[in-house]
mmCIF file of C-alpha atoms in Angstrom:
data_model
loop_
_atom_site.group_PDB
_atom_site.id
_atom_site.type_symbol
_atom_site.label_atom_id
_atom_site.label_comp_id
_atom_site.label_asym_id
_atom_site.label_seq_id
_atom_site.Cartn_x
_atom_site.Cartn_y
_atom_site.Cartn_z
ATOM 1 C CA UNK A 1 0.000 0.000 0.000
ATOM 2 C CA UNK A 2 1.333 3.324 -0.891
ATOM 3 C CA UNK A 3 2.532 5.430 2.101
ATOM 4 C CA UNK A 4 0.610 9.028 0.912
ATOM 5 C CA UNK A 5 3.862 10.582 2.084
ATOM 6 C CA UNK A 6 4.902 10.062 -1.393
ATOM 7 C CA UNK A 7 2.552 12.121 -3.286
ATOM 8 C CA UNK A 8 2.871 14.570 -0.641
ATOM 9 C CA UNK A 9 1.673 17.556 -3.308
ATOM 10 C CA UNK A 10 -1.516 15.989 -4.166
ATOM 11 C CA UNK A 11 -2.635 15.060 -0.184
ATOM 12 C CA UNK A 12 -2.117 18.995 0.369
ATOM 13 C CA UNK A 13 -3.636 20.114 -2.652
ATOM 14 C CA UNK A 14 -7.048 17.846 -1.649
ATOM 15 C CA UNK A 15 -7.106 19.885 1.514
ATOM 16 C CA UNK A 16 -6.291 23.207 0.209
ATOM 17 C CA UNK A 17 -9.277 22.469 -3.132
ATOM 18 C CA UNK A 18 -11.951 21.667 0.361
ATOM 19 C CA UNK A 19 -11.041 25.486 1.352
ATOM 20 C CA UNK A 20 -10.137 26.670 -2.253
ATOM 21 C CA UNK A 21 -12.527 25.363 -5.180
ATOM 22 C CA UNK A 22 -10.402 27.259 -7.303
ATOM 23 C CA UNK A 23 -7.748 24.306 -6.594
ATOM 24 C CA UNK A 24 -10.019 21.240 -7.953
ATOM 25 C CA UNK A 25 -8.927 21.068 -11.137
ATOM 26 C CA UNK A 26 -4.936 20.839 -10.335
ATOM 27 C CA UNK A 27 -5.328 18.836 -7.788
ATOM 28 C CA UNK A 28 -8.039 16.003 -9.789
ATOM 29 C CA UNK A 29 -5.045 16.628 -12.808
ATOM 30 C CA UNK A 30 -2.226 15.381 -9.953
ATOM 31 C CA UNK A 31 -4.171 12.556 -8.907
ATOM 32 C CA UNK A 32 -4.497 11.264 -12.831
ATOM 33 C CA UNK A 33 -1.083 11.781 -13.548
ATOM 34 C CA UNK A 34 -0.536 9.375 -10.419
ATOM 35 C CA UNK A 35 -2.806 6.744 -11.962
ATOM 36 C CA UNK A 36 -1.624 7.438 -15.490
ATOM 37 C CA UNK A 37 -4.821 8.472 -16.264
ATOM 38 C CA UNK A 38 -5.794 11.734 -18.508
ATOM 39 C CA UNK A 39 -8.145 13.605 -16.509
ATOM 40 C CA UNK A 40 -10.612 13.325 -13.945
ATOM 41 C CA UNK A 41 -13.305 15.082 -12.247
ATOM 42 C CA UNK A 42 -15.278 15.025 -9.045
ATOM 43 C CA UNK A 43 -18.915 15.680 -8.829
ATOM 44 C CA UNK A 44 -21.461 15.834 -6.181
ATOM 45 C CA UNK A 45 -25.297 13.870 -6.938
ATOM 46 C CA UNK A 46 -27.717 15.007 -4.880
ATOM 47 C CA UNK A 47 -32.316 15.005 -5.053
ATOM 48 C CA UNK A 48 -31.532 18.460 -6.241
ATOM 49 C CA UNK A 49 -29.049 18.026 -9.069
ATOM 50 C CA UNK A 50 -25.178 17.176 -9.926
ATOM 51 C CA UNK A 51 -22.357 19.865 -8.891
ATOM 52 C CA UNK A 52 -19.378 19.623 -11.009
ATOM 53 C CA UNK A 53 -15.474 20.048 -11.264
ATOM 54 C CA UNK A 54 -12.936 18.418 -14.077
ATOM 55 C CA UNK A 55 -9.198 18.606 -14.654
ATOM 56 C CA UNK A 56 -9.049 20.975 -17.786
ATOM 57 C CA UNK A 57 -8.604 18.489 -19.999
ATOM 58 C CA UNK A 58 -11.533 16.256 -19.367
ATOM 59 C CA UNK A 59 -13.831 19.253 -18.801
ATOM 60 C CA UNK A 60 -14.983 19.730 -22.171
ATOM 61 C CA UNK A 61 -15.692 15.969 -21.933
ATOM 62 C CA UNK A 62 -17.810 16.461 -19.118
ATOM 63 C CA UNK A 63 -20.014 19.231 -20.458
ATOM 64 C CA UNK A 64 -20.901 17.595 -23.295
ATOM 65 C CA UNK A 65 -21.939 14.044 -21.479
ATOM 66 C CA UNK A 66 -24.093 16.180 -18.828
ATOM 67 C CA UNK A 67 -25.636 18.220 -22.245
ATOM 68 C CA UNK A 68 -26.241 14.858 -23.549
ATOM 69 C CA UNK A 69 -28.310 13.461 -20.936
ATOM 70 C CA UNK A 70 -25.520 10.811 -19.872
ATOM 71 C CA UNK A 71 -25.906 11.325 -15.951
ATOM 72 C CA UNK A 72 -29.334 9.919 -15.988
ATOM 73 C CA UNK A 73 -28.627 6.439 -17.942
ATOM 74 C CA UNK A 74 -24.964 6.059 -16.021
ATOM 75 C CA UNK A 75 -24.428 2.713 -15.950
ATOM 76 C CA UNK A 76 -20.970 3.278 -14.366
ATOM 77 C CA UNK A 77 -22.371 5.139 -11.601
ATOM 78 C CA UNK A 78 -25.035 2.603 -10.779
ATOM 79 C CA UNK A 79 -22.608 0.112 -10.797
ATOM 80 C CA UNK A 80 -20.163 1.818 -8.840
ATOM 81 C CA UNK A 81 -22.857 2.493 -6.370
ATOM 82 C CA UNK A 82 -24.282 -1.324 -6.253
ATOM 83 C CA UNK A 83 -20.603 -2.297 -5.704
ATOM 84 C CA UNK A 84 -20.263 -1.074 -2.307
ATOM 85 C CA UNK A 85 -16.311 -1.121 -1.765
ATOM 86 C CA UNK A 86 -14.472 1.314 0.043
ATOM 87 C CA UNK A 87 -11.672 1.578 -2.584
ATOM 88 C CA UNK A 88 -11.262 2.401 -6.312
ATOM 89 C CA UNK A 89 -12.776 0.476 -8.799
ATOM 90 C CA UNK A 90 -11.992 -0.324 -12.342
ATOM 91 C CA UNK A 91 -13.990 -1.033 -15.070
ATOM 92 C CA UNK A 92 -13.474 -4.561 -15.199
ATOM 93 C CA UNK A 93 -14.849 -4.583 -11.616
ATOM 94 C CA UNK A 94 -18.139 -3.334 -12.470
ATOM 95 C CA UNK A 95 -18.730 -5.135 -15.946
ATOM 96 C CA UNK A 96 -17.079 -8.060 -18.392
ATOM 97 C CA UNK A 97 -15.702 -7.138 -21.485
ATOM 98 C CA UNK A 98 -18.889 -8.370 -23.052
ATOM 99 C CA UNK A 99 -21.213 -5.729 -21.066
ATOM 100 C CA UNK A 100 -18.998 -3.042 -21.967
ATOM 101 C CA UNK A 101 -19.975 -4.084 -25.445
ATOM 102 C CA UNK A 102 -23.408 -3.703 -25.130
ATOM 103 C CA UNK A 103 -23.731 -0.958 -22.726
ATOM 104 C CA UNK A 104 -24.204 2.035 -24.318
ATOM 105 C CA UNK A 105 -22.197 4.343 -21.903
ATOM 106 C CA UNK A 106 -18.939 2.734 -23.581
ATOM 107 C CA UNK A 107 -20.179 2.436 -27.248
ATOM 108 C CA UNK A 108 -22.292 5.406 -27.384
ATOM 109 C CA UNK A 109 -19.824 8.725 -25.662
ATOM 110 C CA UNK A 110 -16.747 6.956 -23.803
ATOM 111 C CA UNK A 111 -15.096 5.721 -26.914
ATOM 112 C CA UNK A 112 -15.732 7.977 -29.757
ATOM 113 C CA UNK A 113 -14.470 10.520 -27.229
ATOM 114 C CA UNK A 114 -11.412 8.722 -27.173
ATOM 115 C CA UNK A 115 -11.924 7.273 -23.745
ATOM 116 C CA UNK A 116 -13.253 4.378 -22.052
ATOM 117 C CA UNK A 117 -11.005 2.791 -18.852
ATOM 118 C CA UNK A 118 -11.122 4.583 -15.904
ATOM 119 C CA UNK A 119 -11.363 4.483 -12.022
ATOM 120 C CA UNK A 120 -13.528 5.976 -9.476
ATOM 121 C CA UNK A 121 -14.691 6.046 -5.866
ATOM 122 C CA UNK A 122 -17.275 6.695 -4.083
ATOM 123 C CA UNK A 123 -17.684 8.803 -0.560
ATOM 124 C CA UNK A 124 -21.491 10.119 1.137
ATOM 125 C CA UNK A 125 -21.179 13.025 3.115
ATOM 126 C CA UNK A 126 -23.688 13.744 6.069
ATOM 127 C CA UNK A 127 -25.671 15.793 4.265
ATOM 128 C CA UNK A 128 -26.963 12.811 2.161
ATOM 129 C CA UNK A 129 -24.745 14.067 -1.315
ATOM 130 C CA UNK A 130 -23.439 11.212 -3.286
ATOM 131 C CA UNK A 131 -19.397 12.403 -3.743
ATOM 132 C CA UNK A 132 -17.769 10.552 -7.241
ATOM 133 C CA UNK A 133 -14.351 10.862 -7.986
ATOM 134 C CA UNK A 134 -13.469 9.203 -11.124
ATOM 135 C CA UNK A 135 -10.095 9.580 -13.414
ATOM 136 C CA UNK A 136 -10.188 8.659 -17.332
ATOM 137 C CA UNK A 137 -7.875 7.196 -19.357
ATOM 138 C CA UNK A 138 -7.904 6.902 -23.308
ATOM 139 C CA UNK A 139 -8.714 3.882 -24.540
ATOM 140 C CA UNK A 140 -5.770 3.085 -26.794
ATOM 141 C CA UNK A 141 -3.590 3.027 -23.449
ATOM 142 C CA UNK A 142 -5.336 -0.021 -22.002
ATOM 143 C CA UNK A 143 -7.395 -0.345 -18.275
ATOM 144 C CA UNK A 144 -6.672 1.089 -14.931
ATOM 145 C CA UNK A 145 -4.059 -1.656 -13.517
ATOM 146 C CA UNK A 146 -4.729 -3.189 -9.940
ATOM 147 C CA UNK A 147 -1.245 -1.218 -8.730
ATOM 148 C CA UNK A 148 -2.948 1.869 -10.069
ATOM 149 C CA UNK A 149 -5.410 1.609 -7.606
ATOM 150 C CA UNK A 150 -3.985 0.234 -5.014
ATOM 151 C CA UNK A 151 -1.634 3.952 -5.227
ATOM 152 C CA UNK A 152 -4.964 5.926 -5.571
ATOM 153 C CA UNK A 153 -6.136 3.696 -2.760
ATOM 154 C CA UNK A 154 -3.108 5.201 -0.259
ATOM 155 C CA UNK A 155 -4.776 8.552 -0.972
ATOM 156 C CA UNK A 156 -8.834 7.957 -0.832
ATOM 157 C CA UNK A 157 -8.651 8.756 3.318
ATOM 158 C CA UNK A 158 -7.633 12.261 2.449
ATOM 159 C CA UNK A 159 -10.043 12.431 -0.529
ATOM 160 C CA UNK A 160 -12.935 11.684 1.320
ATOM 161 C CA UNK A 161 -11.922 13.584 4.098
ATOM 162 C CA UNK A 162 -11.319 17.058 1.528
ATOM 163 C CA UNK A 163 -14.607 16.159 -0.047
ATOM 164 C CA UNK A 164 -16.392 15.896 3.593
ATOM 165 C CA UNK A 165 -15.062 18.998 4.789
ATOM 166 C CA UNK A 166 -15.553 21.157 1.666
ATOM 167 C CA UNK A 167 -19.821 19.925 1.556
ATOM 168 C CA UNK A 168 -19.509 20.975 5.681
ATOM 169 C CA UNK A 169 -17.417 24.319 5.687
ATOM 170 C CA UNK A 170 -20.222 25.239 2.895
ATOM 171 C CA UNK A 171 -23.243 24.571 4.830
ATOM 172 C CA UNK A 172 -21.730 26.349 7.562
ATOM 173 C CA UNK A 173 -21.796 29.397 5.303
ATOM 174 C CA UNK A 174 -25.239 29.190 4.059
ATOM 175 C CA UNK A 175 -26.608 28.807 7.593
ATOM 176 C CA UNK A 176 -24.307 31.866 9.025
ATOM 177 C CA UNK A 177 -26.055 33.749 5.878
ATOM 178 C CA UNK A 178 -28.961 32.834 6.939
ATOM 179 C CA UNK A 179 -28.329 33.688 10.650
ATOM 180 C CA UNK A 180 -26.965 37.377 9.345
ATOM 181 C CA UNK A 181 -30.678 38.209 7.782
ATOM 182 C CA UNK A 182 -31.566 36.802 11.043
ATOM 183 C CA UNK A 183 -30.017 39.289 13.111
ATOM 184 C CA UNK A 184 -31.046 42.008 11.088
ATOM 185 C CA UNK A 185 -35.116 40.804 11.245
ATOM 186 C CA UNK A 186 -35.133 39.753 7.533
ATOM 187 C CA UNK A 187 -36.890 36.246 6.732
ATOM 188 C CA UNK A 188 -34.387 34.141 4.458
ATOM 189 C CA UNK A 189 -34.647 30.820 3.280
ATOM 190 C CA UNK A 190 -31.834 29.121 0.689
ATOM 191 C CA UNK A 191 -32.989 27.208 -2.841
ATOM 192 C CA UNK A 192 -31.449 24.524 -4.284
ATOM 193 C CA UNK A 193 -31.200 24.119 -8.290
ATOM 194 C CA UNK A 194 -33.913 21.831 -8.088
ATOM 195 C CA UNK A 195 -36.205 24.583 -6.886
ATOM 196 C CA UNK A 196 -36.520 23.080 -3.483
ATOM 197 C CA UNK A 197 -35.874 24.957 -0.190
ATOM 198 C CA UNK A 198 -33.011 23.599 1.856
ATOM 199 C CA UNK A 199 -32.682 25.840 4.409
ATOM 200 C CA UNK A 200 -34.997 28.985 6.111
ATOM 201 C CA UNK A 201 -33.747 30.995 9.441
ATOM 202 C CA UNK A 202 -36.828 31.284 11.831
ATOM 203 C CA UNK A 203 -38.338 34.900 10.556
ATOM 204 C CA UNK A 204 -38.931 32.288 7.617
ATOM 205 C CA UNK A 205 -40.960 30.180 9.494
ATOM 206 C CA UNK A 206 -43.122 32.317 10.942
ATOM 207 C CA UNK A 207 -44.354 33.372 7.536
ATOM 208 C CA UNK A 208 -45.482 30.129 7.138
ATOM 209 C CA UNK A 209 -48.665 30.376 6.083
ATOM 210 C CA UNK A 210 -48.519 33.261 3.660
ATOM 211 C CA UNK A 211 -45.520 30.750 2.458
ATOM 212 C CA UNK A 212 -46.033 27.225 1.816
ATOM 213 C CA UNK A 213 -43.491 24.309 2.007
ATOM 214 C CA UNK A 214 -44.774 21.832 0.185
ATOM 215 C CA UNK A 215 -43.616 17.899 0.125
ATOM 216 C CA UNK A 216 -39.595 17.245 -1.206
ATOM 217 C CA UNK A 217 -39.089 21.343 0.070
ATOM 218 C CA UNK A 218 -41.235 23.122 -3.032
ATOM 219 C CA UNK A 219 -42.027 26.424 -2.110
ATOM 220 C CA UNK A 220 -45.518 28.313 -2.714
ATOM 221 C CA UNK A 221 -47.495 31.211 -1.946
ATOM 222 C CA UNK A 222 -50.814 31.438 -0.486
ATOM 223 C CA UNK A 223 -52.032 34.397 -2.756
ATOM 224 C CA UNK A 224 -52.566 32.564 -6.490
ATOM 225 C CA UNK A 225 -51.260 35.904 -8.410
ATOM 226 C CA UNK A 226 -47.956 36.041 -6.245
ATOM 227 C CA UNK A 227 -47.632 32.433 -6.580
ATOM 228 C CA UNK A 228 -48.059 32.092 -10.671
ATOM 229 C CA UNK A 229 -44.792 34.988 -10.646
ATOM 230 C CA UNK A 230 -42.678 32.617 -7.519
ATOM 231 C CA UNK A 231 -43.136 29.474 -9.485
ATOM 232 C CA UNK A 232 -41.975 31.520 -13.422
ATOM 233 C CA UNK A 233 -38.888 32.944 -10.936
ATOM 234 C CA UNK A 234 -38.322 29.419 -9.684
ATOM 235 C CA UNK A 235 -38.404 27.860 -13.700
ATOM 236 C CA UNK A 236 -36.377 30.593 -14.626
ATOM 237 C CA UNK A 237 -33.745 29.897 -12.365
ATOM 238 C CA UNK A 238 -33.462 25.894 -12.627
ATOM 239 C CA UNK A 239 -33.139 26.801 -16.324
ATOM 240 C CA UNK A 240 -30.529 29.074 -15.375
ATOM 241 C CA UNK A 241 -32.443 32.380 -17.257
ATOM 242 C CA UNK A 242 -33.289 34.296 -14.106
ATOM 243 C CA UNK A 243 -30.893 37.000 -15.100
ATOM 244 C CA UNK A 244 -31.226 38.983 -11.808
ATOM 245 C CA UNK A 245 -33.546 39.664 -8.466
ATOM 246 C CA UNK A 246 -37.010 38.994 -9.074
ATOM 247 C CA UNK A 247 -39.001 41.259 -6.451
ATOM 248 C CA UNK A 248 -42.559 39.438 -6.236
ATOM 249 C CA UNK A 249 -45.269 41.575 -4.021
ATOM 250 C CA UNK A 250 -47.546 39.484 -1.554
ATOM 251 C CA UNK A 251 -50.537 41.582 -0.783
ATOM 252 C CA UNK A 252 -51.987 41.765 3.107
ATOM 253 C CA UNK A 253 -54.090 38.589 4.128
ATOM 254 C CA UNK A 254 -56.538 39.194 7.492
ATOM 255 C CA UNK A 255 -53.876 40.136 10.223
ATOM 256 C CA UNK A 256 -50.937 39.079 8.056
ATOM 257 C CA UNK A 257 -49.060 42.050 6.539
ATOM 258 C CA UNK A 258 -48.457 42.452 3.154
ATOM 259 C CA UNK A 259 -44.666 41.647 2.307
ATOM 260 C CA UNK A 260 -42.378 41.469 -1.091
ATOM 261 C CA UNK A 261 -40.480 38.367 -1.543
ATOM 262 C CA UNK A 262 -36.910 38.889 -3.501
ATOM 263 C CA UNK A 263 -35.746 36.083 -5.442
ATOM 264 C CA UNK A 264 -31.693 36.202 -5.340
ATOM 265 C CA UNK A 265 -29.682 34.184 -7.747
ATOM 266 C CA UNK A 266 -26.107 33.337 -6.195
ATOM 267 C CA UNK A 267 -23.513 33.904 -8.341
ATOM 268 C CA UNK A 268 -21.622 31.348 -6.752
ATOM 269 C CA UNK A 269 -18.110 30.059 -8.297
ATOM 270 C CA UNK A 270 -18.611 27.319 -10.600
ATOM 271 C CA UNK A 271 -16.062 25.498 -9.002
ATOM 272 C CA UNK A 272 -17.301 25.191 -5.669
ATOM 273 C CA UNK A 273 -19.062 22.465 -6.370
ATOM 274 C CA UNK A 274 -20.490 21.838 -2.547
ATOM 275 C CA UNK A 275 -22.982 25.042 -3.124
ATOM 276 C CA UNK A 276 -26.340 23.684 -2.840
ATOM 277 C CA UNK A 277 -27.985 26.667 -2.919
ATOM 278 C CA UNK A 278 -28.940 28.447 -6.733
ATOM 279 C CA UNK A 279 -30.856 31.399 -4.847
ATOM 280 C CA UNK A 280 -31.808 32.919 -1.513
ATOM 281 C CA UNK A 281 -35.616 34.047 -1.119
ATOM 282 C CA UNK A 282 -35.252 37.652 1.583
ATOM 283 C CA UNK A 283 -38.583 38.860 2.172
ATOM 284 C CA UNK A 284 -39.159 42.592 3.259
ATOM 285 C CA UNK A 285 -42.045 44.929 3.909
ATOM 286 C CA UNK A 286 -42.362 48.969 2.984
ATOM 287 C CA UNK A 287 -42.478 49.604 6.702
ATOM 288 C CA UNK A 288 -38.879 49.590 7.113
ATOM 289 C CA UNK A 289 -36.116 51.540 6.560
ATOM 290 C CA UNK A 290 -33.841 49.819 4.697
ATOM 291 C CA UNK A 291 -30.691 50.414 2.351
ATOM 292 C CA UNK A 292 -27.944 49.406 -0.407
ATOM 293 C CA UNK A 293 -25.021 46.759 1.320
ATOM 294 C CA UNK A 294 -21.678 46.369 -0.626
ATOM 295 C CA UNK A 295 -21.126 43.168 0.624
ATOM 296 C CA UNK A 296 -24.149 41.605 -0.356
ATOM 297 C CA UNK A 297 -23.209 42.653 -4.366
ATOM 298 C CA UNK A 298 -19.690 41.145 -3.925
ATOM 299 C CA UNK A 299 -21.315 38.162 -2.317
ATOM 300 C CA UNK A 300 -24.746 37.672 -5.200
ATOM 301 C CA UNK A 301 -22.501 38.688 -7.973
ATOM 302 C CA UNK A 302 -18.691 38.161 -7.823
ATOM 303 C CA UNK A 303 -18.387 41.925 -7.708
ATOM 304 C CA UNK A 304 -15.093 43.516 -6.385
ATOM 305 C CA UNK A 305 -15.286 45.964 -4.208
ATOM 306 C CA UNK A 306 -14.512 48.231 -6.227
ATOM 307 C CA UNK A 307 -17.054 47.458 -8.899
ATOM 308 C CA UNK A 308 -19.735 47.099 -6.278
ATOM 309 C CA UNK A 309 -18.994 50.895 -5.581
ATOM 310 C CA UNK A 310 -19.564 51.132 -9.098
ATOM 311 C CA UNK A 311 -22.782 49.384 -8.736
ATOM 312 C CA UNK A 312 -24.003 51.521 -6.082
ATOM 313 C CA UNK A 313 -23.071 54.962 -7.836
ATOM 314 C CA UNK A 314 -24.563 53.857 -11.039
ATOM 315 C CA UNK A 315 -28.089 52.790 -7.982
ATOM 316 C CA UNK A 316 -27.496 56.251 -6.909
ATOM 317 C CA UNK A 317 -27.817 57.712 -10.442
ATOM 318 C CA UNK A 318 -24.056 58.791 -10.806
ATOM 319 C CA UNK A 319 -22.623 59.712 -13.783
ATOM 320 C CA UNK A 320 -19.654 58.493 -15.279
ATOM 321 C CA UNK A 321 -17.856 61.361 -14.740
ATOM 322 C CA UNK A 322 -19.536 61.440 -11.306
ATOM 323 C CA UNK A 323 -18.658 58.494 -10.566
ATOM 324 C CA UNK A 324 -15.043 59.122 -11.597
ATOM 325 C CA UNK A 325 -14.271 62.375 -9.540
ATOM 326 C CA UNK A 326 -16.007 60.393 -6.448
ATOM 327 C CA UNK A 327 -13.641 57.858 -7.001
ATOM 328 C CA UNK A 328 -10.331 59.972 -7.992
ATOM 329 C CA UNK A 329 -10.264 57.569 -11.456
ATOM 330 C CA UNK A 330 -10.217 58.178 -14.752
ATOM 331 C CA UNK A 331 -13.107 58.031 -17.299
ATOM 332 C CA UNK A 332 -11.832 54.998 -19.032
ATOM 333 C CA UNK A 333 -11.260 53.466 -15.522
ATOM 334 C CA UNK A 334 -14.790 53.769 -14.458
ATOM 335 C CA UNK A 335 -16.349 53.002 -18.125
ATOM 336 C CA UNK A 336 -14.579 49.369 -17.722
ATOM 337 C CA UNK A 337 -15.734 48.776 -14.384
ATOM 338 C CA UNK A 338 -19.072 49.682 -15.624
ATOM 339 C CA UNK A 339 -18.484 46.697 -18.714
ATOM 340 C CA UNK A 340 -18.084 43.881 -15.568
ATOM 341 C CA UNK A 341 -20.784 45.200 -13.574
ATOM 342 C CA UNK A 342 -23.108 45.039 -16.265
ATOM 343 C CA UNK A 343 -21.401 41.717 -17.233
ATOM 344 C CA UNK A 344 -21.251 40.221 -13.836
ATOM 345 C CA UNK A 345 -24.825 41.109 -12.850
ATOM 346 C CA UNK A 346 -26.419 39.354 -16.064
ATOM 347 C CA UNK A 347 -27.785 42.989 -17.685
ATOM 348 C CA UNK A 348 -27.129 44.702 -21.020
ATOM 349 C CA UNK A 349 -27.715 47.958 -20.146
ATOM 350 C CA UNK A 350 -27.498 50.169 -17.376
ATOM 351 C CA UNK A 351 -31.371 50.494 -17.562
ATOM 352 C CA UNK A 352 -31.904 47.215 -17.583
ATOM 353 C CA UNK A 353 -29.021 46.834 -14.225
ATOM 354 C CA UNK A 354 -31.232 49.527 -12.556
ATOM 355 C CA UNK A 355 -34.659 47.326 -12.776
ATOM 356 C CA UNK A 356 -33.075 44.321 -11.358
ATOM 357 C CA UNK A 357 -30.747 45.137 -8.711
ATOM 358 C CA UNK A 358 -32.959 47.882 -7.755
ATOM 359 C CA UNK A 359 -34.633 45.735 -4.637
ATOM 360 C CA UNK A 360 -31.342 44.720 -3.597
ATOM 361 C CA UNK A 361 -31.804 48.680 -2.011
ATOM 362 C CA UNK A 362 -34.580 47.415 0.354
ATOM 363 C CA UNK A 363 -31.738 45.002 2.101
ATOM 364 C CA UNK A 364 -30.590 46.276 4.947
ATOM 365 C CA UNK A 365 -26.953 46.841 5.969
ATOM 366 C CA UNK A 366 -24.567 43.906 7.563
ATOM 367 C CA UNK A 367 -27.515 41.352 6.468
ATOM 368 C CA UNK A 368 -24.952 39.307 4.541
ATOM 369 C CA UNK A 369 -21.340 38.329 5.295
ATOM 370 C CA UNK A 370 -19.029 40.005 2.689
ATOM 371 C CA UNK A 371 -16.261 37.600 1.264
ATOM 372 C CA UNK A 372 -13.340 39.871 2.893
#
């Protein structure tokens, strides 16, 4: 059995990728080059939909067998799953030579891609994901070997251990989220990509009512209007076209106040593959006074501080050369901070940035933890 000493490099990068997503792919690409393979990736499988990372050369791969449909008729995955070992598996431990034949995961995308051996594991984390690692390896170079594994094998403790702590640290950060609108008196509940919600603080619950949880975590609203624009917001976003907050009001009902409900999309890195959470519903009501926060743009929409300043000059109805003296920059400086704003935030014009992030105004300050 390997001592994990040896590969040293790829044990620390494992640790560093649970606390950096930006690190996945180098550290999957170490672990194949230890296995001879080409590429790997790791993904997540979960009730509410498959997070992703790849080395960068199997990425494209990837993309194109998720665009294809390939995750719901995975044969490997099933069998990997039915197996039940605690180690790497090949693919002449899940199927004969003559099942690869007629299984349509091999004959169908592995090999006219060019691949077809591999190796993967498999690790479930508390909170119920399903955590694959697999590495590919073109087919002309021949299957995974039993010493391949057996070296991959050395490192699965510290794989499952990165993968563990990288689905936990994030859950701790969408419940201290959720604890900051909290504090501040602002009901917040987290959505997955299925639509499903996850996660609510208790000023959530006590809307309950006026909000319905229905079974598997869908979300409605008691008022059928309100509800008809929740459920559009909610398509929208599992199809990925809810290009910014949707601000949906909730009219008064007998003693219950009347409310707006703010649909968020996260921005999240598309590395960080552990993010459950596609959106955050924030509900507010026109009795308070409430205002812009900077850290809640860096946070939505991957906005530097800088260009969040941007944001809220161009909220404030700045100028660009407003905006420029304020900010002791030049014209051109400011114009190109405008470009990612616009491009960050999903809009193609500064009208259309001004209807959208408009509500993010009614937030009030220190509701969300900035990213520092």
């Amino acid at each position: 059995m390997l001592d994990a000493n040896e590969f040293g490099d790829a044990v620390a990068m494992l640790y560093e990728a649970a606390v950096v997503p930006e690190i996945w792919p180098r550290a999957i690409g170490r672990l194949a080059e230890i296995a001879g393979c080409t590429g790997g990736l790791l993904f997540a499988h979960s009730g509410q939909g498959t997070n992703w990372v790849a080395s960068k050369e199997f990425a494209p791969v990837f993309q194109r067998f998720m665009e294809q449909g390939w995750m719901n008729r995975n044969a490997r995955m099933a069998g990997l799953l039915a197996h039940g070992g605690t180690g790497f598996v090949t693919d002449h431990d899940l199927f004969t030579d003559e099942e690869m034949e007629r299984t349509a995961l091999y004959t169908d995308f592995l090999r006219p891609e060019g691949y077809g051996w591999g190796t993967a594991t498999h690790v479930r984390s508390s909170s119920g994901d399903n955590i694959v690692f697999t590495l590919e390896r073109k087919f002309e170079l021949g299957p995974v070997s039993r010493r391949e594994t057996l070296l991959l094998d050395g490192i699965r403790p510290h794989l499952a251990r990165a993968a563990v702590l990288a689905s936990k640290l994030q859950l701790q950060r969408a419940q201290a989220s959720l604890a900051s609108f909290e504090k501040a008196g602002s009901p917040a509940a987290l959505v997955g990509s299925g639509g499903a919600v996850s996660t609510i603080n208790p000023s959530f619950e006590a809307l309950l009512g006026q909000v319905i949880i229905r079974a598997r975590g869908s979300v409605a609203l008691d008022d059928e209007r309100a509800n008809a624009l929740l459920q559009k917001a909610l398509a929208d976003l599992a199809r990925d076209r809810l290009g910014g907050t949707c601000s949906i009001p909730v009219p008064r009902k007998d003693d219950s106040p009347a409310f707006i409900i703010h649909v968020l999309p996260i921005r999240r890195q598309a590395l960080d593959i552990f993010s459950r959470a596609q959106a955050m519903l924030v509900v507010t009501t026109s009795e308070r006074s409430l205002q812009i926060e900077t850290s809640l743009l860096c946070e939505l929409y991957d906005l530097t501080r800088a260009e969040a300043a941007v944001a809220n000059g161009l909220l404030g109805g700045l100028s660009v050369d407003e905006l420029s003296a304020s900010r002791g920059v030049t014209r051109e400086t400011t114009r190109s901070q405008i470009k990612r704003v616009l491009a960050k935030t999903g809009c193609r014009s500064k009208a259309d940035f001004l209807r959208r992030l408009a509500p993010l105004a009614h937030f009030p300050t220190g509701v969300f933890p900035g990213r520092g």
